[in-house]
PDB file of C-alpha atoms in Angstrom:
ATOM      1  CA  UNK A   1      12.747 -28.710  40.064  1.00  0.00           C
ATOM      2  CA  UNK A   2      11.817 -25.392  38.455  1.00  0.00           C
ATOM      3  CA  UNK A   3      10.861 -27.226  35.258  1.00  0.00           C
ATOM      4  CA  UNK A   4       8.620 -29.747  37.024  1.00  0.00           C
ATOM      5  CA  UNK A   5       5.390 -30.175  35.020  1.00  0.00           C
ATOM      6  CA  UNK A   6       6.000 -26.961  33.072  1.00  0.00           C
ATOM      7  CA  UNK A   7       5.525 -28.780  29.789  1.00  0.00           C
ATOM      8  CA  UNK A   8       1.907 -29.671  29.292  1.00  0.00           C
ATOM      9  CA  UNK A   9       1.111 -33.259  28.375  1.00  0.00           C
ATOM     10  CA  UNK A  10      -1.859 -34.353  26.342  1.00  0.00           C
ATOM     11  CA  UNK A  11      -3.207 -37.836  26.237  1.00  0.00           C
ATOM     12  CA  UNK A  12      -5.380 -39.408  23.589  1.00  0.00           C
ATOM     13  CA  UNK A  13      -8.506 -41.146  24.674  1.00  0.00           C
ATOM     14  CA  UNK A  14      -7.916 -44.801  25.485  1.00  0.00           C
ATOM     15  CA  UNK A  15      -4.145 -44.256  25.292  1.00  0.00           C
ATOM     16  CA  UNK A  16      -2.152 -46.796  27.221  1.00  0.00           C
ATOM     17  CA  UNK A  17      -0.535 -45.368  30.376  1.00  0.00           C
ATOM     18  CA  UNK A  18       3.194 -44.747  30.318  1.00  0.00           C
ATOM     19  CA  UNK A  19       5.424 -47.226  32.100  1.00  0.00           C
ATOM     20  CA  UNK A  20       6.649 -46.025  35.524  1.00  0.00           C
ATOM     21  CA  UNK A  21      10.014 -44.267  35.485  1.00  0.00           C
ATOM     22  CA  UNK A  22      11.657 -46.913  37.666  1.00  0.00           C
ATOM     23  CA  UNK A  23      10.527 -49.673  35.308  1.00  0.00           C
ATOM     24  CA  UNK A  24      11.806 -47.765  32.269  1.00  0.00           C
ATOM     25  CA  UNK A  25      15.198 -47.141  33.871  1.00  0.00           C
ATOM     26  CA  UNK A  26      15.572 -50.766  34.958  1.00  0.00           C
ATOM     27  CA  UNK A  27      14.852 -51.829  31.406  1.00  0.00           C
ATOM     28  CA  UNK A  28      17.365 -49.339  30.065  1.00  0.00           C
ATOM     29  CA  UNK A  29      20.116 -50.359  32.491  1.00  0.00           C
ATOM     30  CA  UNK A  30      19.515 -54.052  31.843  1.00  0.00           C
ATOM     31  CA  UNK A  31      21.468 -53.627  28.603  1.00  0.00           C
ATOM     32  CA  UNK A  32      25.185 -54.070  29.291  1.00  0.00           C
ATOM     33  CA  UNK A  33      26.267 -51.638  26.542  1.00  0.00           C
ATOM     34  CA  UNK A  34      24.047 -48.844  27.832  1.00  0.00           C
ATOM     35  CA  UNK A  35      25.110 -49.469  31.410  1.00  0.00           C
ATOM     36  CA  UNK A  36      28.809 -49.398  30.521  1.00  0.00           C
ATOM     37  CA  UNK A  37      28.353 -46.241  28.450  1.00  0.00           C
ATOM     38  CA  UNK A  38      26.648 -44.394  31.311  1.00  0.00           C
ATOM     39  CA  UNK A  39      29.313 -45.523  33.788  1.00  0.00           C
ATOM     40  CA  UNK A  40      31.942 -44.176  31.382  1.00  0.00           C
ATOM     41  CA  UNK A  41      30.081 -40.873  31.105  1.00  0.00           C
ATOM     42  CA  UNK A  42      29.865 -40.568  34.892  1.00  0.00           C
ATOM     43  CA  UNK A  43      33.563 -41.270  35.427  1.00  0.00           C
ATOM     44  CA  UNK A  44      34.674 -39.032  32.570  1.00  0.00           C
ATOM     45  CA  UNK A  45      32.427 -36.119  33.534  1.00  0.00           C
ATOM     46  CA  UNK A  46      33.607 -36.319  37.146  1.00  0.00           C
ATOM     47  CA  UNK A  47      37.238 -36.487  36.022  1.00  0.00           C
ATOM     48  CA  UNK A  48      36.953 -33.438  33.775  1.00  0.00           C
ATOM     49  CA  UNK A  49      34.755 -31.538  36.254  1.00  0.00           C
ATOM     50  CA  UNK A  50      37.066 -31.786  39.247  1.00  0.00           C
ATOM     51  CA  UNK A  51      39.632 -29.359  37.901  1.00  0.00           C
ATOM     52  CA  UNK A  52      37.084 -26.766  36.782  1.00  0.00           C
ATOM     53  CA  UNK A  53      37.349 -24.436  39.787  1.00  0.00           C
ATOM     54  CA  UNK A  54      40.933 -25.341  40.690  1.00  0.00           C
ATOM     55  CA  UNK A  55      42.795 -24.368  37.539  1.00  0.00           C
ATOM     56  CA  UNK A  56      42.827 -20.587  38.096  1.00  0.00           C
ATOM     57  CA  UNK A  57      43.749 -20.651  41.810  1.00  0.00           C
ATOM     58  CA  UNK A  58      46.418 -23.260  41.018  1.00  0.00           C
ATOM     59  CA  UNK A  59      47.930 -20.939  38.431  1.00  0.00           C
ATOM     60  CA  UNK A  60      47.840 -18.006  40.831  1.00  0.00           C
ATOM     61  CA  UNK A  61      49.222 -19.886  43.824  1.00  0.00           C
ATOM     62  CA  UNK A  62      51.747 -22.188  42.174  1.00  0.00           C
ATOM     63  CA  UNK A  63      52.861 -20.133  39.154  1.00  0.00           C
ATOM     64  CA  UNK A  64      52.301 -16.632  40.588  1.00  0.00           C
ATOM     65  CA  UNK A  65      49.974 -15.654  37.745  1.00  0.00           C
ATOM     66  CA  UNK A  66      48.081 -12.371  37.947  1.00  0.00           C
ATOM     67  CA  UNK A  67      44.288 -12.247  37.982  1.00  0.00           C
ATOM     68  CA  UNK A  68      44.200 -11.281  34.308  1.00  0.00           C
ATOM     69  CA  UNK A  69      46.598 -14.099  33.430  1.00  0.00           C
ATOM     70  CA  UNK A  70      44.508 -16.706  35.258  1.00  0.00           C
ATOM     71  CA  UNK A  71      41.399 -15.428  33.474  1.00  0.00           C
ATOM     72  CA  UNK A  72      43.113 -16.253  30.178  1.00  0.00           C
ATOM     73  CA  UNK A  73      43.047 -19.897  31.301  1.00  0.00           C
ATOM     74  CA  UNK A  74      39.269 -19.920  30.852  1.00  0.00           C
ATOM     75  CA  UNK A  75      39.701 -18.761  27.269  1.00  0.00           C
ATOM     76  CA  UNK A  76      42.381 -21.387  26.639  1.00  0.00           C
ATOM     77  CA  UNK A  77      40.159 -24.117  28.062  1.00  0.00           C
ATOM     78  CA  UNK A  78      37.153 -22.992  26.002  1.00  0.00           C
ATOM     79  CA  UNK A  79      39.297 -22.676  22.882  1.00  0.00           C
ATOM     80  CA  UNK A  80      40.607 -26.201  23.345  1.00  0.00           C
ATOM     81  CA  UNK A  81      37.057 -27.492  23.799  1.00  0.00           C
ATOM     82  CA  UNK A  82      35.804 -25.771  20.641  1.00  0.00           C
ATOM     83  CA  UNK A  83      38.763 -27.110  18.700  1.00  0.00           C
ATOM     84  CA  UNK A  84      38.004 -30.575  20.057  1.00  0.00           C
ATOM     85  CA  UNK A  85      34.360 -30.300  18.974  1.00  0.00           C
ATOM     86  CA  UNK A  86      35.387 -29.205  15.469  1.00  0.00           C
ATOM     87  CA  UNK A  87      37.935 -31.976  14.992  1.00  0.00           C
ATOM     88  CA  UNK A  88      35.569 -34.536  16.510  1.00  0.00           C
ATOM     89  CA  UNK A  89      32.893 -33.593  13.989  1.00  0.00           C
ATOM     90  CA  UNK A  90      35.340 -34.165  11.143  1.00  0.00           C
ATOM     91  CA  UNK A  91      36.450 -37.480  12.620  1.00  0.00           C
ATOM     92  CA  UNK A  92      32.885 -38.724  12.967  1.00  0.00           C
ATOM     93  CA  UNK A  93      32.097 -37.687   9.407  1.00  0.00           C
ATOM     94  CA  UNK A  94      35.108 -39.749   8.315  1.00  0.00           C
ATOM     95  CA  UNK A  95      33.700 -42.836  10.050  1.00  0.00           C
ATOM     96  CA  UNK A  96      35.543 -42.868  13.379  1.00  0.00           C
ATOM     97  CA  UNK A  97      33.871 -44.969  16.046  1.00  0.00           C
ATOM     98  CA  UNK A  98      32.317 -42.591  18.640  1.00  0.00           C
ATOM     99  CA  UNK A  99      33.370 -44.868  21.507  1.00  0.00           C
ATOM    100  CA  UNK A 100      36.966 -44.645  20.292  1.00  0.00           C
ATOM    101  CA  UNK A 101      36.629 -40.864  20.065  1.00  0.00           C
ATOM    102  CA  UNK A 102      35.382 -40.685  23.660  1.00  0.00           C
ATOM    103  CA  UNK A 103      38.214 -42.939  24.836  1.00  0.00           C
ATOM    104  CA  UNK A 104      40.819 -40.769  23.089  1.00  0.00           C
ATOM    105  CA  UNK A 105      39.237 -37.704  24.691  1.00  0.00           C
ATOM    106  CA  UNK A 106      39.601 -39.242  28.153  1.00  0.00           C
ATOM    107  CA  UNK A 107      43.205 -40.152  27.338  1.00  0.00           C
ATOM    108  CA  UNK A 108      43.953 -36.591  26.198  1.00  0.00           C
ATOM    109  CA  UNK A 109      42.383 -35.280  29.384  1.00  0.00           C
ATOM    110  CA  UNK A 110      44.633 -37.513  31.472  1.00  0.00           C
ATOM    111  CA  UNK A 111      47.699 -36.258  29.617  1.00  0.00           C
ATOM    112  CA  UNK A 112      46.572 -32.659  30.137  1.00  0.00           C
ATOM    113  CA  UNK A 113      46.019 -33.085  33.876  1.00  0.00           C
ATOM    114  CA  UNK A 114      49.433 -34.743  34.163  1.00  0.00           C
ATOM    115  CA  UNK A 115      50.941 -31.695  32.459  1.00  0.00           C
ATOM    116  CA  UNK A 116      49.249 -29.415  34.989  1.00  0.00           C
ATOM    117  CA  UNK A 117      50.672 -31.482  37.861  1.00  0.00           C
ATOM    118  CA  UNK A 118      54.234 -31.132  36.532  1.00  0.00           C
ATOM    119  CA  UNK A 119      53.908 -27.494  35.427  1.00  0.00           C
ATOM    120  CA  UNK A 120      53.612 -26.194  38.995  1.00  0.00           C
ATOM    121  CA  UNK A 121      56.733 -27.705  40.576  1.00  0.00           C
ATOM    122  CA  UNK A 122      58.976 -26.906  37.612  1.00  0.00           C
ATOM    123  CA  UNK A 123      57.440 -23.460  37.100  1.00  0.00           C
ATOM    124  CA  UNK A 124      56.748 -23.923  33.392  1.00  0.00           C
ATOM    125  CA  UNK A 125      54.072 -21.536  32.174  1.00  0.00           C
ATOM    126  CA  UNK A 126      54.100 -22.833  28.548  1.00  0.00           C
ATOM    127  CA  UNK A 127      53.519 -26.367  29.837  1.00  0.00           C
ATOM    128  CA  UNK A 128      50.646 -25.115  31.971  1.00  0.00           C
ATOM    129  CA  UNK A 129      49.020 -23.357  29.032  1.00  0.00           C
ATOM    130  CA  UNK A 130      49.470 -26.361  26.731  1.00  0.00           C
ATOM    131  CA  UNK A 131      48.053 -28.687  29.398  1.00  0.00           C
ATOM    132  CA  UNK A 132      45.005 -26.430  29.811  1.00  0.00           C
ATOM    133  CA  UNK A 133      44.281 -26.495  26.070  1.00  0.00           C
ATOM    134  CA  UNK A 134      44.773 -30.272  26.040  1.00  0.00           C
ATOM    135  CA  UNK A 135      42.248 -30.762  28.850  1.00  0.00           C
ATOM    136  CA  UNK A 136      39.708 -28.653  26.964  1.00  0.00           C
ATOM    137  CA  UNK A 137      40.386 -30.542  23.734  1.00  0.00           C
ATOM    138  CA  UNK A 138      39.965 -33.888  25.488  1.00  0.00           C
ATOM    139  CA  UNK A 139      36.719 -32.835  27.156  1.00  0.00           C
ATOM    140  CA  UNK A 140      35.334 -31.815  23.761  1.00  0.00           C
ATOM    141  CA  UNK A 141      36.212 -35.152  22.227  1.00  0.00           C
ATOM    142  CA  UNK A 142      34.823 -37.061  25.189  1.00  0.00           C
ATOM    143  CA  UNK A 143      31.538 -35.138  25.187  1.00  0.00           C
ATOM    144  CA  UNK A 144      30.967 -35.513  21.448  1.00  0.00           C
ATOM    145  CA  UNK A 145      32.037 -39.160  21.360  1.00  0.00           C
ATOM    146  CA  UNK A 146      29.900 -40.279  24.288  1.00  0.00           C
ATOM    147  CA  UNK A 147      26.870 -38.250  23.186  1.00  0.00           C
ATOM    148  CA  UNK A 148      27.096 -39.506  19.606  1.00  0.00           C
ATOM    149  CA  UNK A 149      27.345 -43.051  20.926  1.00  0.00           C
ATOM    150  CA  UNK A 150      24.106 -42.382  22.821  1.00  0.00           C
ATOM    151  CA  UNK A 151      22.477 -41.099  19.634  1.00  0.00           C
ATOM    152  CA  UNK A 152      23.483 -44.181  17.666  1.00  0.00           C
ATOM    153  CA  UNK A 153      21.193 -46.685  19.413  1.00  0.00           C
ATOM    154  CA  UNK A 154      19.015 -48.041  16.631  1.00  0.00           C
ATOM    155  CA  UNK A 155      16.353 -49.874  18.633  1.00  0.00           C
ATOM    156  CA  UNK A 156      14.209 -46.841  19.479  1.00  0.00           C
ATOM    157  CA  UNK A 157      15.967 -46.127  22.774  1.00  0.00           C
ATOM    158  CA  UNK A 158      18.219 -43.331  21.550  1.00  0.00           C
ATOM    159  CA  UNK A 159      16.024 -40.571  22.995  1.00  0.00           C
ATOM    160  CA  UNK A 160      15.946 -42.229  26.409  1.00  0.00           C
ATOM    161  CA  UNK A 161      19.692 -42.896  26.345  1.00  0.00           C
ATOM    162  CA  UNK A 162      20.404 -39.260  25.394  1.00  0.00           C
ATOM    163  CA  UNK A 163      18.261 -38.117  28.312  1.00  0.00           C
ATOM    164  CA  UNK A 164      20.130 -40.455  30.629  1.00  0.00           C
ATOM    165  CA  UNK A 165      23.431 -39.168  29.181  1.00  0.00           C
ATOM    166  CA  UNK A 166      22.456 -35.593  30.044  1.00  0.00           C
ATOM    167  CA  UNK A 167      21.361 -36.469  33.566  1.00  0.00           C
ATOM    168  CA  UNK A 168      24.448 -38.567  34.311  1.00  0.00           C
ATOM    169  CA  UNK A 169      26.835 -36.048  32.762  1.00  0.00           C
ATOM    170  CA  UNK A 170      25.414 -33.069  34.645  1.00  0.00           C
ATOM    171  CA  UNK A 171      25.197 -34.904  37.972  1.00  0.00           C
ATOM    172  CA  UNK A 172      28.701 -36.360  37.761  1.00  0.00           C
ATOM    173  CA  UNK A 173      30.285 -33.086  36.587  1.00  0.00           C
ATOM    174  CA  UNK A 174      28.608 -31.110  39.377  1.00  0.00           C
ATOM    175  CA  UNK A 175      29.510 -33.698  41.989  1.00  0.00           C
ATOM    176  CA  UNK A 176      33.112 -33.808  40.757  1.00  0.00           C
ATOM    177  CA  UNK A 177      33.368 -30.019  40.864  1.00  0.00           C
ATOM    178  CA  UNK A 178      32.128 -29.831  44.463  1.00  0.00           C
ATOM    179  CA  UNK A 179      34.244 -32.750  45.649  1.00  0.00           C
ATOM    180  CA  UNK A 180      37.310 -31.308  43.927  1.00  0.00           C
ATOM    181  CA  UNK A 181      36.996 -27.996  45.761  1.00  0.00           C
ATOM    182  CA  UNK A 182      36.181 -29.530  49.139  1.00  0.00           C
ATOM    183  CA  UNK A 183      38.946 -32.128  48.875  1.00  0.00           C
ATOM    184  CA  UNK A 184      41.526 -29.533  47.886  1.00  0.00           C
ATOM    185  CA  UNK A 185      40.626 -27.327  50.864  1.00  0.00           C
ATOM    186  CA  UNK A 186      40.624 -30.243  53.297  1.00  0.00           C
ATOM    187  CA  UNK A 187      43.918 -31.779  52.156  1.00  0.00           C
ATOM    188  CA  UNK A 188      45.649 -28.384  51.938  1.00  0.00           C
ATOM    189  CA  UNK A 189      44.535 -27.592  55.494  1.00  0.00           C
ATOM    190  CA  UNK A 190      45.915 -30.887  56.744  1.00  0.00           C
ATOM    191  CA  UNK A 191      49.168 -30.362  54.846  1.00  0.00           C
ATOM    192  CA  UNK A 192      49.848 -26.815  56.040  1.00  0.00           C
ATOM    193  CA  UNK A 193      49.042 -27.795  59.634  1.00  0.00           C
ATOM    194  CA  UNK A 194      51.656 -30.556  59.498  1.00  0.00           C
ATOM    195  CA  UNK A 195      49.131 -33.367  59.939  1.00  0.00           C
ATOM    196  CA  UNK A 196      50.443 -35.173  56.846  1.00  0.00           C
ATOM    197  CA  UNK A 197      54.075 -35.160  57.949  1.00  0.00           C
ATOM    198  CA  UNK A 198      57.096 -32.897  57.361  1.00  0.00           C
ATOM    199  CA  UNK A 199      57.386 -33.847  53.704  1.00  0.00           C
ATOM    200  CA  UNK A 200      53.855 -32.733  52.815  1.00  0.00           C
ATOM    201  CA  UNK A 201      53.451 -29.199  54.132  1.00  0.00           C
ATOM    202  CA  UNK A 202      53.040 -27.267  50.877  1.00  0.00           C
ATOM    203  CA  UNK A 203      49.630 -25.879  49.826  1.00  0.00           C
ATOM    204  CA  UNK A 204      50.214 -27.625  46.481  1.00  0.00           C
ATOM    205  CA  UNK A 205      49.544 -30.975  48.153  1.00  0.00           C
ATOM    206  CA  UNK A 206      45.785 -30.354  48.057  1.00  0.00           C
ATOM    207  CA  UNK A 207      45.845 -29.547  44.339  1.00  0.00           C
ATOM    208  CA  UNK A 208      48.060 -32.524  43.556  1.00  0.00           C
ATOM    209  CA  UNK A 209      45.800 -34.866  45.525  1.00  0.00           C
ATOM    210  CA  UNK A 210      42.735 -33.795  43.529  1.00  0.00           C
ATOM    211  CA  UNK A 211      44.580 -33.927  40.208  1.00  0.00           C
ATOM    212  CA  UNK A 212      45.692 -37.478  40.913  1.00  0.00           C
ATOM    213  CA  UNK A 213      42.072 -38.444  41.658  1.00  0.00           C
ATOM    214  CA  UNK A 214      41.150 -36.894  38.292  1.00  0.00           C
ATOM    215  CA  UNK A 215      43.766 -38.959  36.502  1.00  0.00           C
ATOM    216  CA  UNK A 216      42.445 -42.086  38.224  1.00  0.00           C
ATOM    217  CA  UNK A 217      38.870 -41.241  37.153  1.00  0.00           C
ATOM    218  CA  UNK A 218      39.920 -40.716  33.540  1.00  0.00           C
ATOM    219  CA  UNK A 219      41.914 -43.959  33.574  1.00  0.00           C
ATOM    220  CA  UNK A 220      38.847 -45.746  34.974  1.00  0.00           C
ATOM    221  CA  UNK A 221      36.865 -44.192  32.121  1.00  0.00           C
ATOM    222  CA  UNK A 222      39.212 -45.865  29.638  1.00  0.00           C
ATOM    223  CA  UNK A 223      38.749 -49.193  31.418  1.00  0.00           C
ATOM    224  CA  UNK A 224      34.966 -48.843  31.334  1.00  0.00           C
ATOM    225  CA  UNK A 225      34.637 -47.721  27.721  1.00  0.00           C
ATOM    226  CA  UNK A 226      37.408 -49.885  26.268  1.00  0.00           C
ATOM    227  CA  UNK A 227      35.256 -52.989  25.547  1.00  0.00           C
ATOM    228  CA  UNK A 228      32.794 -50.822  23.586  1.00  0.00           C
ATOM    229  CA  UNK A 229      35.410 -49.572  21.110  1.00  0.00           C
ATOM    230  CA  UNK A 230      35.052 -51.250  17.754  1.00  0.00           C
ATOM    231  CA  UNK A 231      37.981 -51.764  15.429  1.00  0.00           C
ATOM    232  CA  UNK A 232      37.873 -50.094  12.049  1.00  0.00           C
ATOM    233  CA  UNK A 233      35.612 -47.408  10.613  1.00  0.00           C
ATOM    234  CA  UNK A 234      31.837 -47.291  10.886  1.00  0.00           C
ATOM    235  CA  UNK A 235      29.864 -48.460   7.883  1.00  0.00           C
ATOM    236  CA  UNK A 236      27.673 -45.346   8.112  1.00  0.00           C
ATOM    237  CA  UNK A 237      29.634 -42.203   9.005  1.00  0.00           C
ATOM    238  CA  UNK A 238      28.007 -39.903  11.560  1.00  0.00           C
ATOM    239  CA  UNK A 239      27.788 -36.141  11.236  1.00  0.00           C
ATOM    240  CA  UNK A 240      27.767 -33.995  14.322  1.00  0.00           C
ATOM    241  CA  UNK A 241      27.647 -30.242  14.825  1.00  0.00           C
ATOM    242  CA  UNK A 242      27.598 -27.839  17.753  1.00  0.00           C
ATOM    243  CA  UNK A 243      23.818 -27.540  17.434  1.00  0.00           C
ATOM    244  CA  UNK A 244      23.477 -31.215  18.304  1.00  0.00           C
ATOM    245  CA  UNK A 245      24.802 -30.705  21.842  1.00  0.00           C
ATOM    246  CA  UNK A 246      21.953 -30.581  24.393  1.00  0.00           C
ATOM    247  CA  UNK A 247      21.229 -27.032  25.544  1.00  0.00           C
TER     248      UNK A 247
END
């Protein structure tokens, strides 16, 4: 809202008026490939976003980590993401299909979240750290793969698709983050009060519930993006760098 009409627009004399936003979006979503890509972005962004504010409290509550130790998790996550971006760039330059890259990123994220789920009950700190890096790595691959796929539309719609990618990604990630926190608090309250039965009274139930929703979202992402994955290498390799990510 703060950016509304901040960028001045000039119009040439006798220029044809722009199509209404609703008409443009209907035209964009009429294409099955674009629609499936944006659904994949929404599911993947929500899946990766849900754990964002839960990872540190989970480490403190379930693995008895200190405040400084839980802060390290942020660095591990960011390091995994940067590593994912670097490797993804090399993969794209080698001709890897961006849809395949995004799908592998979602798969890696699912594996990482599964590792987090198991790390708490068995008390394995190395598993927790490795799972955190894996989630970051997967999110990097998913972001680069899905964004590069948006950039690859050759019919003049790439700019519009990239804009839609940004809007969908930000909205889904923010929504997932909020829902993850609210759901964890709600389910944990029910569990500790005994409302879920004698077998589900631990505070970890709330975390586990959210993490399982994340895994389901990332699995749904694979289902949505799967038909878009092309076998073999691209004829024209794509190059992607950190500067290409939207600010």
